[in-house]
Coordinates of C-alpha atoms and ligand atoms in Angstrom, one line a residue:
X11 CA -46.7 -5.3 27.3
X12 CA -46.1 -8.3 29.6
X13 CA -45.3 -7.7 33.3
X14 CA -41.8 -9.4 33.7
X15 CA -41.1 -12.2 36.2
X16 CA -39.3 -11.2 39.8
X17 CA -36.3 -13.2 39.1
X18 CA -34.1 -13.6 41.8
X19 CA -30.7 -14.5 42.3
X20 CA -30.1 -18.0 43.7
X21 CA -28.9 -21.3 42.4
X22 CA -31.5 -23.3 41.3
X23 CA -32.1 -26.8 42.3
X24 CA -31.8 -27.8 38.8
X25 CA -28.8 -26.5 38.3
X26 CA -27.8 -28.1 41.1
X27 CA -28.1 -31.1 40.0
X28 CA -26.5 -29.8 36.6
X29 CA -28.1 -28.5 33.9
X30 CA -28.5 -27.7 30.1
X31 CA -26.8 -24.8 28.4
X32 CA -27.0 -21.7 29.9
X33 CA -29.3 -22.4 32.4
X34 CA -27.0 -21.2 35.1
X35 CA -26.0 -18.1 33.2
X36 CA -29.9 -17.6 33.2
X37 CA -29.5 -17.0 36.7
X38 CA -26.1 -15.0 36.9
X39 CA -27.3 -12.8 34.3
X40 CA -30.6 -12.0 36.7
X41 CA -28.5 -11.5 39.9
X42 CA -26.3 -9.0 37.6
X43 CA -28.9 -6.4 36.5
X44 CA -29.9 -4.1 38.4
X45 CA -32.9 -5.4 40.6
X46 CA -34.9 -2.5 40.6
X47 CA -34.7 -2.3 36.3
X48 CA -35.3 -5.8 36.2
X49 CA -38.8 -5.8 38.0
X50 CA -39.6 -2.4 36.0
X51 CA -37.2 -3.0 32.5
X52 CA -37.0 -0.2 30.4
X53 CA -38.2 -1.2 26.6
X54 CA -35.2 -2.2 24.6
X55 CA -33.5 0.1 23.6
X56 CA -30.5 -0.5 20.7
X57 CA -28.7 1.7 18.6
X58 CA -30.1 1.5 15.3
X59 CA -27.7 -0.1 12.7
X60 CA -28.9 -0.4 9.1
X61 CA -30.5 -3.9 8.2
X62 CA -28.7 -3.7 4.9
X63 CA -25.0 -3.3 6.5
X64 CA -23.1 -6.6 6.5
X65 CA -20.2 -6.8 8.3
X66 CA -18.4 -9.9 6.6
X67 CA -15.6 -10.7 8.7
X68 CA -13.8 -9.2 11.9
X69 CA -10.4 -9.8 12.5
X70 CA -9.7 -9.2 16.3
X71 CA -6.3 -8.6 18.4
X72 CA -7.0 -8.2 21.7
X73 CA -4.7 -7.4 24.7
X74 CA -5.7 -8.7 27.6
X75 CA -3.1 -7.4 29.5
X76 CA -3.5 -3.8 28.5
X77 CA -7.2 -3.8 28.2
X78 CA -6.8 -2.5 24.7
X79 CA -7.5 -3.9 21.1
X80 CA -7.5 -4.0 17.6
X81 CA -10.4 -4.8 15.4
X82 CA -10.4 -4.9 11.3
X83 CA -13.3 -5.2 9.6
X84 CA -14.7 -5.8 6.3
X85 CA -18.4 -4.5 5.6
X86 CA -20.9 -3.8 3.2
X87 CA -21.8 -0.4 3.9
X88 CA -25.2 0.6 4.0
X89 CA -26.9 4.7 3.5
X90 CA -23.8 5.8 2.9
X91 CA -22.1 4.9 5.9
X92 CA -20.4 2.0 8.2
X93 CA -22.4 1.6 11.7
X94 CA -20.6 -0.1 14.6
X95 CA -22.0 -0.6 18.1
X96 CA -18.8 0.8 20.3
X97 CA -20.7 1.6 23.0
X98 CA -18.8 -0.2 26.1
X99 CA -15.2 0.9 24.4
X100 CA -13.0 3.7 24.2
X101 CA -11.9 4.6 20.5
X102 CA -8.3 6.0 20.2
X103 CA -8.4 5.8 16.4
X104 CA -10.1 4.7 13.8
X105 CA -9.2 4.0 9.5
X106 CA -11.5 3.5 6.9
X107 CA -9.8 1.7 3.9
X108 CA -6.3 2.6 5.5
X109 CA -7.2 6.3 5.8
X110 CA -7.1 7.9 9.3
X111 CA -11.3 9.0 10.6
X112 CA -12.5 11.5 12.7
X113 CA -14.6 9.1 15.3
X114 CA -18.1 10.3 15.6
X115 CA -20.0 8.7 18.2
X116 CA -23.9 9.0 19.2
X117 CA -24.9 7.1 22.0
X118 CA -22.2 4.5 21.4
X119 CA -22.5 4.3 17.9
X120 CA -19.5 4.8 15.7
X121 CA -20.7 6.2 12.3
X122 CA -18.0 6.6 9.5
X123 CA -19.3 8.2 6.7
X124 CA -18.7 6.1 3.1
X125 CA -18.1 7.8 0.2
X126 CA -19.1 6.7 -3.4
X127 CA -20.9 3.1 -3.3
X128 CA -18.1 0.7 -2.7
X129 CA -19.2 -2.9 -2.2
X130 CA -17.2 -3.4 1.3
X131 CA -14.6 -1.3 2.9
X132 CA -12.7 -2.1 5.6
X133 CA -12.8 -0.3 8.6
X134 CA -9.9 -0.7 11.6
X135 CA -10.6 0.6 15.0
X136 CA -8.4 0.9 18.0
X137 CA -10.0 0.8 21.4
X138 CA -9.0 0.0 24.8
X139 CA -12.4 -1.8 26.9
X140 CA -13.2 -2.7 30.4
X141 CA -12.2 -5.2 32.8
X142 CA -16.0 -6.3 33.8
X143 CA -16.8 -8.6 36.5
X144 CA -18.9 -11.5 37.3
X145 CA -21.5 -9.4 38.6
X146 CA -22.1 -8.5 35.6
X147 CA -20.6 -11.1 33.1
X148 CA -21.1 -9.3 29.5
X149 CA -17.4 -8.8 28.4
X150 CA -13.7 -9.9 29.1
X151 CA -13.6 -10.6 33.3
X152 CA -9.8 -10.8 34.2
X153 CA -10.9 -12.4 37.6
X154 CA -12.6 -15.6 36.1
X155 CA -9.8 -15.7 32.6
X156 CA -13.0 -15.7 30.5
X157 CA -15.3 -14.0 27.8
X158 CA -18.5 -13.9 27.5
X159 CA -20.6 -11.6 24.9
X160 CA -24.0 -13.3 25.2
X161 CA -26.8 -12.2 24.3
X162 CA -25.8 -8.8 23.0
X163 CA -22.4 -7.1 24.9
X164 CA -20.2 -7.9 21.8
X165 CA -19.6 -4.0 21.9
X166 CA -17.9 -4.2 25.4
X167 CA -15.3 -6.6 23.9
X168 CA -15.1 -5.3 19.8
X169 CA -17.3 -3.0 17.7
X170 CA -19.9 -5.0 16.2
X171 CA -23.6 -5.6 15.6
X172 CA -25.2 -7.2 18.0
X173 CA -27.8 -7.9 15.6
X174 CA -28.5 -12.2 14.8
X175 CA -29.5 -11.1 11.6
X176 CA -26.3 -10.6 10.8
X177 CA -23.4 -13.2 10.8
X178 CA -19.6 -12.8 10.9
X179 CA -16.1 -14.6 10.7
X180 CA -14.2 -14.2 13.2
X181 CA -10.4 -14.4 12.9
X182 CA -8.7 -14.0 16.9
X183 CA -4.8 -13.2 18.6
X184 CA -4.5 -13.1 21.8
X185 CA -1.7 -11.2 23.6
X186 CA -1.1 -9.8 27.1
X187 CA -1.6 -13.8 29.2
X188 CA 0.6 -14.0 31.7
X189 CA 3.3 -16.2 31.6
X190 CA 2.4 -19.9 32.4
X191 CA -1.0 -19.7 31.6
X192 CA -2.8 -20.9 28.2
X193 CA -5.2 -18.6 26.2
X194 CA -7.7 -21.2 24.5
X195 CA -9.6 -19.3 21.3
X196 CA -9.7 -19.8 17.7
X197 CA -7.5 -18.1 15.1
X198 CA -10.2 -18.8 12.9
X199 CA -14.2 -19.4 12.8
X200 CA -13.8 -19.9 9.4
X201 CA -17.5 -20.0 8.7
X202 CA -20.3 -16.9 9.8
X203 CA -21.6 -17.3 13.2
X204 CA -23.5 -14.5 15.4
X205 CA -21.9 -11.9 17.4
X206 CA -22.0 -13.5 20.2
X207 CA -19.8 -16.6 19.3
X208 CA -16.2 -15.6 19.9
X209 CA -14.6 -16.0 23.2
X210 CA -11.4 -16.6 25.2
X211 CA -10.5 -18.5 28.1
X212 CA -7.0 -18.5 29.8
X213 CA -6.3 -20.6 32.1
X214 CA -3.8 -23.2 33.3
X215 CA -5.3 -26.0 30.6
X216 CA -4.4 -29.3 29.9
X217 CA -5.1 -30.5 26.1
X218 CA -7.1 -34.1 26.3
X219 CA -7.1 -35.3 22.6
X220 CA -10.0 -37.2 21.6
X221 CA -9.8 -37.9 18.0
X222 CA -11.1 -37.5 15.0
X223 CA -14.4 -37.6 13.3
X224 CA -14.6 -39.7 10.4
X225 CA -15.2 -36.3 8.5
X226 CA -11.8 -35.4 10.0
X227 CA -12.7 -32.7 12.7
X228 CA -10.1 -33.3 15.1
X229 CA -11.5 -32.9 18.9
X230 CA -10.0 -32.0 22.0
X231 CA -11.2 -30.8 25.6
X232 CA -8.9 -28.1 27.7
X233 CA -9.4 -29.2 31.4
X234 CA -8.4 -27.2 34.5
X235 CA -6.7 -28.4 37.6
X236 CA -8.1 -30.1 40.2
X237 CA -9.5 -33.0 41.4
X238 CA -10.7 -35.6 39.2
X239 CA -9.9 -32.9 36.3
X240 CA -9.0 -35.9 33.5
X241 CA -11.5 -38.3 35.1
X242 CA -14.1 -35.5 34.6
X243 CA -13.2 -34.6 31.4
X244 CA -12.9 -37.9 29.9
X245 CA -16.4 -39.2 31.7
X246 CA -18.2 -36.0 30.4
X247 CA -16.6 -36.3 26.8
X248 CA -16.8 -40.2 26.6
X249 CA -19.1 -39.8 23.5
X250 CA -18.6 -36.6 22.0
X251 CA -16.5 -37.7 19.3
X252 CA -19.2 -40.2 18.1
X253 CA -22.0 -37.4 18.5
X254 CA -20.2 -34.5 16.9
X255 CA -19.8 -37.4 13.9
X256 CA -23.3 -38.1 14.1
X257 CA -24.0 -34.2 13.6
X258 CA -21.7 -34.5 10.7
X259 CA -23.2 -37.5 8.9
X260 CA -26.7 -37.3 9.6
X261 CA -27.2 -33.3 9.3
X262 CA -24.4 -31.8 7.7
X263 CA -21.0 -30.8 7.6
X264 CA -19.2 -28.9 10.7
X265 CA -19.4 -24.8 9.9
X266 CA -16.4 -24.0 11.9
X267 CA -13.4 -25.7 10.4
X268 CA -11.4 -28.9 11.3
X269 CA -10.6 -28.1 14.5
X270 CA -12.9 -28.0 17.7
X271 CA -13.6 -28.8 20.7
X272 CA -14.6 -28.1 24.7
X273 CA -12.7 -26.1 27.2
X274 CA -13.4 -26.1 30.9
X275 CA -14.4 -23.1 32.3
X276 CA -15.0 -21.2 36.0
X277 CA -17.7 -19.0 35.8
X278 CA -17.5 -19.1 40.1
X279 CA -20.4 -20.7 42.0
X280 CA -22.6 -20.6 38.9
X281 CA -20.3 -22.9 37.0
X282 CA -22.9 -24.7 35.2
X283 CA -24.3 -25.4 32.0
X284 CA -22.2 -24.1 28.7
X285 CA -22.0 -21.5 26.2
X286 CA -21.6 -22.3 22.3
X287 CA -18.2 -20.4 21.7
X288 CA -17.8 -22.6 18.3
X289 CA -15.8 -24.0 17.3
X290 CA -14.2 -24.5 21.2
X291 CA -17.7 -23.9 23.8
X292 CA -17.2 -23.4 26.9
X293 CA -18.6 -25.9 29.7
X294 CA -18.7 -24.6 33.3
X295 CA -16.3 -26.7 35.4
X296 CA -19.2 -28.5 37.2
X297 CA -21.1 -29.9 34.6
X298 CA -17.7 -30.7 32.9
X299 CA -17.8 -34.3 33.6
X300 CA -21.7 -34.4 31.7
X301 CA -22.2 -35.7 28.9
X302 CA -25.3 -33.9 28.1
X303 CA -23.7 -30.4 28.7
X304 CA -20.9 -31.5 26.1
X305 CA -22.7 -32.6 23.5
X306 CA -25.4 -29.7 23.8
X307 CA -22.5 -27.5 23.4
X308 CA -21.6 -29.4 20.5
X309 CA -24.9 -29.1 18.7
X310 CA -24.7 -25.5 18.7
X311 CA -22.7 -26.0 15.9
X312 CA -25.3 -26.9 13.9
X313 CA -28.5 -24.7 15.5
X314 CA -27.7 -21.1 17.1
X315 CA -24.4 -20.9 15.5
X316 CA -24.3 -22.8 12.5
X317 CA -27.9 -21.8 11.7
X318 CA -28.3 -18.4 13.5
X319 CA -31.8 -17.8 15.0
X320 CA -33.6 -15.1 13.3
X321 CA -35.2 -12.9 16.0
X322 CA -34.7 -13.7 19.6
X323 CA -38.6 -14.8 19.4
X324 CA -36.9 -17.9 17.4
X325 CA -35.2 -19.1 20.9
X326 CA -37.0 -22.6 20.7
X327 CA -35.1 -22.9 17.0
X328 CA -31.4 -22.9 18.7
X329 CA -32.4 -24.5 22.4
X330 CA -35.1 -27.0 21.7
X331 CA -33.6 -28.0 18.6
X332 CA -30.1 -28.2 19.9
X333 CA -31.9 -30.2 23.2
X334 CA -33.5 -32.8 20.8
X335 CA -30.1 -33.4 18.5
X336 CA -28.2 -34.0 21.6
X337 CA -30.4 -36.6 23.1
X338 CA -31.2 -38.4 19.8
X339 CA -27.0 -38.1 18.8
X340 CA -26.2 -39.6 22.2
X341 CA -28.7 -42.4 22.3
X342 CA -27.4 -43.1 18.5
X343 CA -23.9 -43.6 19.6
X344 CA -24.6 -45.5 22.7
X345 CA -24.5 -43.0 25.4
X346 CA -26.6 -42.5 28.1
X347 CA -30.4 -41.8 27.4
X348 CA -31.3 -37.8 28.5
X349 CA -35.1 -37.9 28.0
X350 CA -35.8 -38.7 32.2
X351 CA -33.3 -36.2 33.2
X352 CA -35.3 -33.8 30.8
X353 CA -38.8 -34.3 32.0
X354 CA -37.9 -35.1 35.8
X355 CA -35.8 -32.4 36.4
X356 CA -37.5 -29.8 33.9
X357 CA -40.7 -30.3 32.1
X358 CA -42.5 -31.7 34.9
X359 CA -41.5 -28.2 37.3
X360 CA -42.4 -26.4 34.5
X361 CA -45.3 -27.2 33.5
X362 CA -46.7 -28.3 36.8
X363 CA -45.4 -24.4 38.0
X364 CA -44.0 -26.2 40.8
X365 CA -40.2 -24.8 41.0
X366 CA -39.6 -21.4 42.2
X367 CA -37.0 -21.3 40.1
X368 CA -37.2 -18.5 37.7
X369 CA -36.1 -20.3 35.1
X370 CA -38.7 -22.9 35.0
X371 CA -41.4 -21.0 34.4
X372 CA -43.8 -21.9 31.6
X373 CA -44.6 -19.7 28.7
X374 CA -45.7 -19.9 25.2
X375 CA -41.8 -20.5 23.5
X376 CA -43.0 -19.8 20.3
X377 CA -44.2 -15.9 20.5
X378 CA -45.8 -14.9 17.0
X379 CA -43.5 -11.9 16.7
X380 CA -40.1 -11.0 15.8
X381 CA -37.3 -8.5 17.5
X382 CA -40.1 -7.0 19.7
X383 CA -39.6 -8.5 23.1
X384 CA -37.2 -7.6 26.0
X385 CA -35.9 -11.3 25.7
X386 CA -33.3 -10.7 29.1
X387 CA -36.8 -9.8 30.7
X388 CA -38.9 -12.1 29.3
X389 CA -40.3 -15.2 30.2
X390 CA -38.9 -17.0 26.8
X391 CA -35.3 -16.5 28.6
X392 CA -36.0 -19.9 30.7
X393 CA -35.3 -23.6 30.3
X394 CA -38.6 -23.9 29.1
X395 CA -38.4 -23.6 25.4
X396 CA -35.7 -26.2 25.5
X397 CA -38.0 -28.5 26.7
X398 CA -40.8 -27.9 25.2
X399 CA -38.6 -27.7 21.9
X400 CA -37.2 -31.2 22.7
X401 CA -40.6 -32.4 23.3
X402 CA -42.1 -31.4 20.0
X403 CA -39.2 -33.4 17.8
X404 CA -39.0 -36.0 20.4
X405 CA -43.4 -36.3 19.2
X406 CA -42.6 -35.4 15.8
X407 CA -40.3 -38.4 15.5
X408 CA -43.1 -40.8 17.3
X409 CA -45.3 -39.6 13.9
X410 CA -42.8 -39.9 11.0
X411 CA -39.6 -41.6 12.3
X412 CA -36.5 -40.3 13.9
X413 CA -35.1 -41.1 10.9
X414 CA -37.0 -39.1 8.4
X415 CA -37.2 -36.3 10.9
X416 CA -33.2 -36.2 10.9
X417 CA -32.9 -36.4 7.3
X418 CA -35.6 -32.9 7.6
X419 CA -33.4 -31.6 10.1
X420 CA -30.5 -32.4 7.8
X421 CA -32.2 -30.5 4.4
X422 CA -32.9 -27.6 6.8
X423 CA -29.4 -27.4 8.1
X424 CA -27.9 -27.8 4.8
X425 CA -30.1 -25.2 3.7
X426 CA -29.9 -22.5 5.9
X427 CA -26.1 -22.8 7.2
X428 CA -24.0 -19.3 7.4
X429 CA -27.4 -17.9 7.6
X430 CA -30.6 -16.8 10.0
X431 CA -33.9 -18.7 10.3
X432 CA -36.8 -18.9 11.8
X433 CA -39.2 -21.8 13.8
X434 CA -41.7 -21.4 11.7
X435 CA -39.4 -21.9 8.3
X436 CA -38.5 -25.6 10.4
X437 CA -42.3 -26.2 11.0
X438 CA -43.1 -25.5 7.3
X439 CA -40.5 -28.0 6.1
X440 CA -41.4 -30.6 8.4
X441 CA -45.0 -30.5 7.2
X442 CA -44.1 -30.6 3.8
X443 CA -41.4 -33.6 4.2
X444 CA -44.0 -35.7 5.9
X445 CA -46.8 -37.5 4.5
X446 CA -50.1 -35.7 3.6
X447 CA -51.8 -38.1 6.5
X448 CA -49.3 -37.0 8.8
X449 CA -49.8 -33.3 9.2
X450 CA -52.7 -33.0 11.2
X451 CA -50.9 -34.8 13.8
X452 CA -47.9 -32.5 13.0
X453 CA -50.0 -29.5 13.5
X454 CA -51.5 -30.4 17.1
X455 CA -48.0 -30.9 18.4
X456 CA -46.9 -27.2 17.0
X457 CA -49.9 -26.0 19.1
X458 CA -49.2 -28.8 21.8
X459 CA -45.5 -27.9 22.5
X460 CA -44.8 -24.7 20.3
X461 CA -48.4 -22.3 20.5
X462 CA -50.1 -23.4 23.9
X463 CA -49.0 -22.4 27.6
X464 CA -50.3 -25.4 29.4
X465 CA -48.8 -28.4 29.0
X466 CA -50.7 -30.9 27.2
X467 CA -52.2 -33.9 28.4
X468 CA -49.9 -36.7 29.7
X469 CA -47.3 -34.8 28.8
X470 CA -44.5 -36.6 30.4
X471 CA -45.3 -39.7 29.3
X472 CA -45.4 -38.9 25.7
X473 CA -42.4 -36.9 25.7
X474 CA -40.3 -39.0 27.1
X475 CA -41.3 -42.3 25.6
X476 CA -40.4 -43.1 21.9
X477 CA -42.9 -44.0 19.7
X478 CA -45.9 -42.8 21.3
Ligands
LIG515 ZN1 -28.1 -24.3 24.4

């Protein structure tokens, strides 16, 4: 067992100056846990739900207003019996295939008992949940008009299973806004995406169109009020239509329908980064006006949602991979190049330990196990295996060609879509895409970037230049 890092709760100066996805969360998250639990964090500790069960798809109605809901869901039962993590809710009532249930619930689990061996049933519960708040931002907080289920709350907004192994459609109503505002959220995911995925936002929104991809994925961005809003929201989403069309062509079709796009969002002072609510993600209203934060957001679509991450030990597979697409997409469509902003602002605190920010610490981002750390507690929950991720394809590329390694990126998207996978499954198909002479090289970068703590040698040089 690994002593934790003391994080603490304070803006980091790389946030300040804005940052990649979730990087500010990383920090809200931290200053809302207990202190005391985060320095000593008890071992993880989730309900048990069969590997087996498969919840297909989850319709959800939610009331804002009256705190209650609705969720209909169609799973594959597993031992007999439908398992759903309930554990922040209150069940009023719950039908299994239209019959009324007694609720049992164990330590937040609801267990309904299936009888015979039916492929799916479908299972409706009623619930009313919490108002939370953003001290603690893991559910539906009334004072910010937003959601937010990451990495594993989705029970304090709908039963579910927190559980990346297993995917869902999501189909959404929204009821209960008050009058004047706008609920932003999708009727439809229309493709399997983690648990985590759904979200709201309500807000006083302003629809920017931006147009269509030549795969015809229409894109907008909801901005709020304020100052500069339009000339922030077109600025940070000046080349997100060419990007999210560069995802398209060069990796694969979009997962989450024909309709998508980016909606503003006030998280309070720690309005930074974004969060990859697909098909519309979420951008924090100060990084609104980036166009990194947009099209990271963006490439979520294609790594964390799109293709879920198997084990939370896979990280590097959603961030670093998500990190690299977005640089190489923009610099394809003639947007700004990202690489100094990545290695000035992040690699180089990281891996000269230089920042006390807890989020730039440096650690090993590929851990050889899977589903056994406390990933809220542990080091891999930092910037740094988005970095280090980007840096390994940004080297990879410099060996066989950005091209080729798209086109690999492309098969393993294609591939694995709807579906969870892991880092290594990407490293084994990169090695066997590439030329025989090429794989040696291939391998010192995994144990460069992927398998080493230190940094390697000249490390910022060769990860920010392309073709060395
Ligand atoms: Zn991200």
């Amino acid at each position: 067992m690994r002593v934790p890092p003391l994080r603490s709760c304070f803006l980091s100066d790389a946030a300040a100056r804005g940052a990649a996805s979730l990087l500010a969360l990383l920090n809200l998250a931290a200053c809302g846990g207990d202190e005391d639990e985060a320095r000593h964090p008890k071992p993880i500790d989730r309900p048990e739900i069969p590997a087996a069960q498969d919840i297909q798809t989850t319709d959800l109605a939610l009331d804002l207003g009256a705190l209650a809901g609705k969720a209909t869901l169609v799973v594959v039962p597993s031992a007999g019996k439908v398992t759903l993590d309930v554990s922040g809710l209150t069940v009023t009532k719950v039908t299994l295939d239209g019959h009324a249930v007694t609720p049992e619930i164990t330590s937040g689990m609801l267990q309904i008992p299936v009888p015979g061996a039916p492929d799916a049933v479908t299972v409706a519960v009623e619930y009313a949940f919490r108002a939370r708040t953003p001290a603690t931002f893991d559910g539906w907080m009334p004072s910010l008009g937003v959601s937010f289920v990451w990495p594993y709350s989705c029970s304090n907004l709908f039963p579910c299973d927190p559980s990346l192994s297993d995917g869902v459609s999501f189909t959404m109503s929204i009821a209960g806004v008050e009058d004047g505002l706008t609920a932003i959220y999708p009727t439809s995911t229309r493709g399997d995406g983690p648990a985590y995925m759904p979200a709201v936002a309500v807000g006083d929104y302003t629809e920017l169109e931006l147009g269509t991809t030549t795969a015809g994925t229409t894109l907008s961005a909801w901005y709020l009020p304020g100052r500069n809003a339009l000339e922030d929201a077109t600025k940070g989403t000046a080349h997100l239509v060419g990007a999210f069309d560069y995802f398209e062509q060069t990796y694969g079709p979009y997962h989450f329908g024909p309709v998508a796009g980016t909606v503003e969002v006030d998280w309070g002072a720690d309005s930074w980064g974004g969060m990859e609510h697909h098909p519309y993600v979420h951008v924090g209203k100060f990084d609104f006006n980036d166009e990194e934060a947009q099209v990271h957001e963006a490439g979520h679509g294609w790594f964390g949602d799109g293709v879920r991450i198997a084990c939370w030990e896979d990280f590097v597979l959603s961030e670093g991979t998500t990190t690299y697409i977005a640089a190489r997409a923009l610099e394809q469509v003639e947007g700004p190049n990202e690489w100094d902003y990545y290695v000035d602002d992040f690699l180089v605190p990281i891996c000269e330990g230089s920042s006390h920010d807890p989020t730039l610490v440096n650690t090993i981002v590929l851990p050889d196990t899977c589903g056994e750390i406390d990933f809220v507690h542990d080091d891999l929950w930092s910037i740094t295996p988005y970095m280090k991720g980007a840096c390994f394809y940004e080297e990879v590329a410099d060996v066989i060609g950005p091209d080729a390694l798209d086109q690999t990126i492309g098969e393993f998207y294609t591939t694995h879509v709807g579906q969870a996978a892991r880092m290594q499954d990407m490293i084994d198909l990169i090695e066997a895409r590439a030329e025989a002479s090429d794989r040696p090289a291939i391998q010192a970068l995994v144990s460069d970037w992927l398998l080493s703590f230190d940094c390697p040698e000249n490390y910022a040089d060769r990860c920010r230049t392309h073709g060395n």
